[in-house]
Every structure is written in structure tokens, then in C-alpha cells.
Short mmCIF file of C-alpha atoms in Angstrom, two decimals:
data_model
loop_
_atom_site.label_atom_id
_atom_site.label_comp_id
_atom_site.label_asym_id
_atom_site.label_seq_id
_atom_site.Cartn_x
_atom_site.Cartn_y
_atom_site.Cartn_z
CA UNK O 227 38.72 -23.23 15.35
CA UNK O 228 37.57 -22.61 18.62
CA UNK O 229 35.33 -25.97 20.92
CA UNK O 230 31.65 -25.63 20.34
CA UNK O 231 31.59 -23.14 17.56
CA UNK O 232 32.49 -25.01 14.71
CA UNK O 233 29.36 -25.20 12.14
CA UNK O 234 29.12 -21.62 12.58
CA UNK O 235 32.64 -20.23 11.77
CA UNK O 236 33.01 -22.83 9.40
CA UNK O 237 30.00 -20.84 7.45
CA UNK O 238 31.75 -17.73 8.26
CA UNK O 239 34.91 -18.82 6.54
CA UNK O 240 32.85 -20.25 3.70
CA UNK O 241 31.79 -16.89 3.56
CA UNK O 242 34.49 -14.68 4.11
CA UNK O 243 37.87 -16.30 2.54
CA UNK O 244 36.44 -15.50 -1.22
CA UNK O 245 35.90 -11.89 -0.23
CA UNK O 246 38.80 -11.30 1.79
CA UNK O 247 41.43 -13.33 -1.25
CA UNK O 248 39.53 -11.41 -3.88
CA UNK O 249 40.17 -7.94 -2.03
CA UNK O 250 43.59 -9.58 -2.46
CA UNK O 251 44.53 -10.12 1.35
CA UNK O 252 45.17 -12.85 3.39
CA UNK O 253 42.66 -14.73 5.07
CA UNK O 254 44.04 -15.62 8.94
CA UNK O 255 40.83 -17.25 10.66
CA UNK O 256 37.36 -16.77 11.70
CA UNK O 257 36.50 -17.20 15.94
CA UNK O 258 33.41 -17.06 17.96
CA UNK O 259 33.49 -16.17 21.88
CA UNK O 260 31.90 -14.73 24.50
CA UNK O 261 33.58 -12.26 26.64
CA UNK O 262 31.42 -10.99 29.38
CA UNK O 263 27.45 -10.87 28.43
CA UNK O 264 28.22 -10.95 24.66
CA UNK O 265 29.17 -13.35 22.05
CA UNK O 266 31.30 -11.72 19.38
CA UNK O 267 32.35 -12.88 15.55
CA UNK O 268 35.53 -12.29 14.56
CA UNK O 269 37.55 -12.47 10.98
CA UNK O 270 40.74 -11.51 10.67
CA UNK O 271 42.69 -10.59 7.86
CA UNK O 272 46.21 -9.84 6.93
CA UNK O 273 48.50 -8.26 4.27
CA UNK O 274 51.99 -7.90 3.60
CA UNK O 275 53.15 -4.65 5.12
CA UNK O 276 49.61 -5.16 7.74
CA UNK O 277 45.83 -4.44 6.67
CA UNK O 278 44.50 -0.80 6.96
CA UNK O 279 40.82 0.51 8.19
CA UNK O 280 39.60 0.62 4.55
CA UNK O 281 40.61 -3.16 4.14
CA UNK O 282 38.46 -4.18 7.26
CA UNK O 283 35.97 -1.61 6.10
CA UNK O 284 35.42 -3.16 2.56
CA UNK O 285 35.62 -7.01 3.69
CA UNK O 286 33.39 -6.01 7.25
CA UNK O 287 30.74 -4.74 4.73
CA UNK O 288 30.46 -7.25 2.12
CA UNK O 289 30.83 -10.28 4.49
CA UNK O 290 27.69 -8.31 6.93
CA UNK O 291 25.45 -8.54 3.67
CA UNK O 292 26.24 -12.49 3.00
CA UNK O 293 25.69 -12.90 6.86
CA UNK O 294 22.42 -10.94 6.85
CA UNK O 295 21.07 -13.14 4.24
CA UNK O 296 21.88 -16.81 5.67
CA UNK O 297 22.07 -16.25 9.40
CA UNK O 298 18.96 -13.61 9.84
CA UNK O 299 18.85 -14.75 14.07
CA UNK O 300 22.67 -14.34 14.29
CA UNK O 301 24.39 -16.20 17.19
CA UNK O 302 26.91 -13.38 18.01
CA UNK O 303 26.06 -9.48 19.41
CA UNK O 304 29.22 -8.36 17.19
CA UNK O 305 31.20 -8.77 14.06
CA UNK O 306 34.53 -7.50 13.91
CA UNK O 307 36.99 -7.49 11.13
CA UNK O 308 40.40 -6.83 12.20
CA UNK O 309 44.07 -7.59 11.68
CA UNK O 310 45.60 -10.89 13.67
CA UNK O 311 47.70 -8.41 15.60
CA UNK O 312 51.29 -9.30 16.69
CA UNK O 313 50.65 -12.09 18.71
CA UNK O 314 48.92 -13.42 15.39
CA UNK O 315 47.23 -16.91 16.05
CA UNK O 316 48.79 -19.78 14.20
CA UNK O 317 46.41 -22.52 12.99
CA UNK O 318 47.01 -23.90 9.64
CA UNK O 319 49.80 -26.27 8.41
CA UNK O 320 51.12 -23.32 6.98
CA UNK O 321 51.09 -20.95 9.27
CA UNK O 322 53.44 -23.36 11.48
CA UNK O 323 55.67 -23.67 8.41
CA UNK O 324 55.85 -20.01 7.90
CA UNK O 325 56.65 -19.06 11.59
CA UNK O 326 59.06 -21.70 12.50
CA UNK O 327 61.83 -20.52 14.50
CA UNK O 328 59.78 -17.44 16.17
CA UNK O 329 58.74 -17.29 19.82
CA UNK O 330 55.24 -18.99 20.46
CA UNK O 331 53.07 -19.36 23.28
CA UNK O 332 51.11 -22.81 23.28
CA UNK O 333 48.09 -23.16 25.84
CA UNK O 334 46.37 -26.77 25.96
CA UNK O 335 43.39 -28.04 27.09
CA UNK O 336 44.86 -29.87 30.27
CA UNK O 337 48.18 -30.02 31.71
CA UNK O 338 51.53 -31.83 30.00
CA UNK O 339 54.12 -32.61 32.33
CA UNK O 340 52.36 -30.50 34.82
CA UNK O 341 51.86 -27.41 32.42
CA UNK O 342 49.35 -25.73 30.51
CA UNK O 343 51.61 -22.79 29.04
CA UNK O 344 54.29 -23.46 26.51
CA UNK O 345 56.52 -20.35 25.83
CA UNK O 346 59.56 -21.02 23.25
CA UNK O 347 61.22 -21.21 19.35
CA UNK O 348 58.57 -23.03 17.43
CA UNK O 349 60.58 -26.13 15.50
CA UNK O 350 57.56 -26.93 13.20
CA UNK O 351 54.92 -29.46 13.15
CA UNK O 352 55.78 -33.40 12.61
CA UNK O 353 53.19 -35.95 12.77
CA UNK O 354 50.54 -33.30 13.33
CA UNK O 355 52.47 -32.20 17.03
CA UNK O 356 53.55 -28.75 17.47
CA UNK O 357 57.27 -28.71 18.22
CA UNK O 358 58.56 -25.97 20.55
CA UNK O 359 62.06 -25.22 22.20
CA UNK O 360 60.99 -23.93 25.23
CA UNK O 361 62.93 -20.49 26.40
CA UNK O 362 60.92 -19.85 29.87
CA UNK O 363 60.31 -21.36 33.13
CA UNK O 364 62.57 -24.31 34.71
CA UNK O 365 62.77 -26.57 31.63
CA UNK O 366 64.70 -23.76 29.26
CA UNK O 367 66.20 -25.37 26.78
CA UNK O 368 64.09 -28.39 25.88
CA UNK O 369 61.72 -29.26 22.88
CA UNK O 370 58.43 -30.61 23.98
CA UNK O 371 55.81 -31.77 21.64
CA UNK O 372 52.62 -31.13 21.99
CA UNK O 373 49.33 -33.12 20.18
CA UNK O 374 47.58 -30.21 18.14
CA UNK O 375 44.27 -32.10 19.26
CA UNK O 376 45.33 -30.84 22.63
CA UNK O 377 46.37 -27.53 21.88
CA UNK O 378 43.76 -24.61 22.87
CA UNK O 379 45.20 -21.68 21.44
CA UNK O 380 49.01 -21.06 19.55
CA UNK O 381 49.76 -17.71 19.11
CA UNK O 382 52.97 -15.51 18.15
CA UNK O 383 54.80 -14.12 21.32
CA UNK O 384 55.79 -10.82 21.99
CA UNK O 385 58.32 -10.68 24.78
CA UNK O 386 58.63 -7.78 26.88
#
């Protein structure tokens, strides 16, 4: 999911999607970052109708006591459990199936056409390239199409 990180939330997802599916919600992703002197784990979890405390409760606790017992020197300071939010972030094959034709915001690695920040409909995914109509700045109007390889982040918008 996220540069750098990869062994380790792919152990966390191991993990966590059998507890979170068997609490019978949705399992959204796993990320690792640093923000400011800490490094924090994050799952996140969803449900039709949105996740409430108890659901992060239950899966924050059972997903602690499998973490406890095969990373005892932990490479994170916290472990969150939370929902995705609204600007939920879109990763899987699915997940840019499901949202087509909702307002994204793409951020890549380095600049396309002399931008890093993609705000528009997403079309869908073809040939493993995001597909967005873009709805902000001076090219309005057109699709661009962006390698997922050099996509950082993809995330639902919220315009205000």
C-alpha cells in the first residue's frame, strides 16, 4: 500500500481481513506512516450504513493480540482501527469499479503534464490506468490517465 512498508502491512492484512470479514465488515486497507516523531498502524474498516466504536473496538482488540504475538518489537508507536472516512482511499480493482463516476483526487509520485494533483469523475480503470475526467484547474473537461504504478494516493473527494 504505501512505499517502504510493504512486508509489514502485508502481515497486518494477513492478519486483520479474517477478523474484520468474520465480524462481518468490510475490510478497506491496512497503512503505515509516520507523522511527526511517530510511526502509526492503521486498519480501516467499513460497513454498509458506516462502522460504529464497538466495531473498531472488537476488531482493534483481537487484531492487538495476533500482533502482540508475531511482531513483539513492533515497528509503529500506534494502532488505530477506524472507518476510511469520506474521502475513503480507493485501492483495489474493485474499489475503482465500485466508485466510478464519483469525484476523486489522484496524487502521483512525480508530475504528468506538469501536475501532481488530479481532481475529477473517476471513469474506471483500463489497462491497469486510473481514468479521471478532470473537473478543476485549467484542463476542466478532459480525461487523463494515469499509470496506477505512478499513483501515490487515490482517494474519494469531498468538495466544499
Amino acid at each position: 500500500m504505501f512505499k517502504g512498508n510493504s512486508s509489514v502491512e502485508s502481515l497486518v492484512e494477513e492478519i486483520a481481513r479474517p477478523i474484520v470479514e468474520g465480524q462481518g465488515l468490510e475490510f478497506v486497507g491496512v497503512e503505515l506512516v509516520k507523522e511527526g516523531a511517530n510511526r502509526y498502524l492503521r486498519v480501516y474498516i467499513d460497513k454498509e450504513g458506516g462502522v460504529s466504536f464497538e466495531d473498531c473496538e472488537v476488531v482493534s482488540r483481537a487484531v492487538d493480540t495476533k500482533l502482540d504475538e508475531v511482531l513483539p518489537n513492533p515497528p509503529y508507536d500506534f494502532f488505530e482501527v477506524s472507518s476510511p472516512g469520506l474521502e475513503r482511499p480507493l485501492k483495489s480493482d474493485e474499489d475503482f469499479a465500485r466508485y466510478a463516476g464519483q469525484l476523486v483526487a489522484v496524487a502521483t509520485y512525480a508530475s504528468i503534464d506538469g501536475q501532481k494533483l488530479f481532481i475529477g469523475e473517476l471513469l474506471g480503470l483500463v489497462d491497469d490506468h486510473v481514468e479521471v475526467k478532470l473537473t478543476e484547474g485549467k484542463k476542466a473537461g478532459t480525461v487523463v490517465s494515469i499509470p496506477r504504478k505512478q499513483m501515490s494516493n487515490c482517494r474519494l473527494h469531498v468538495a466544499l
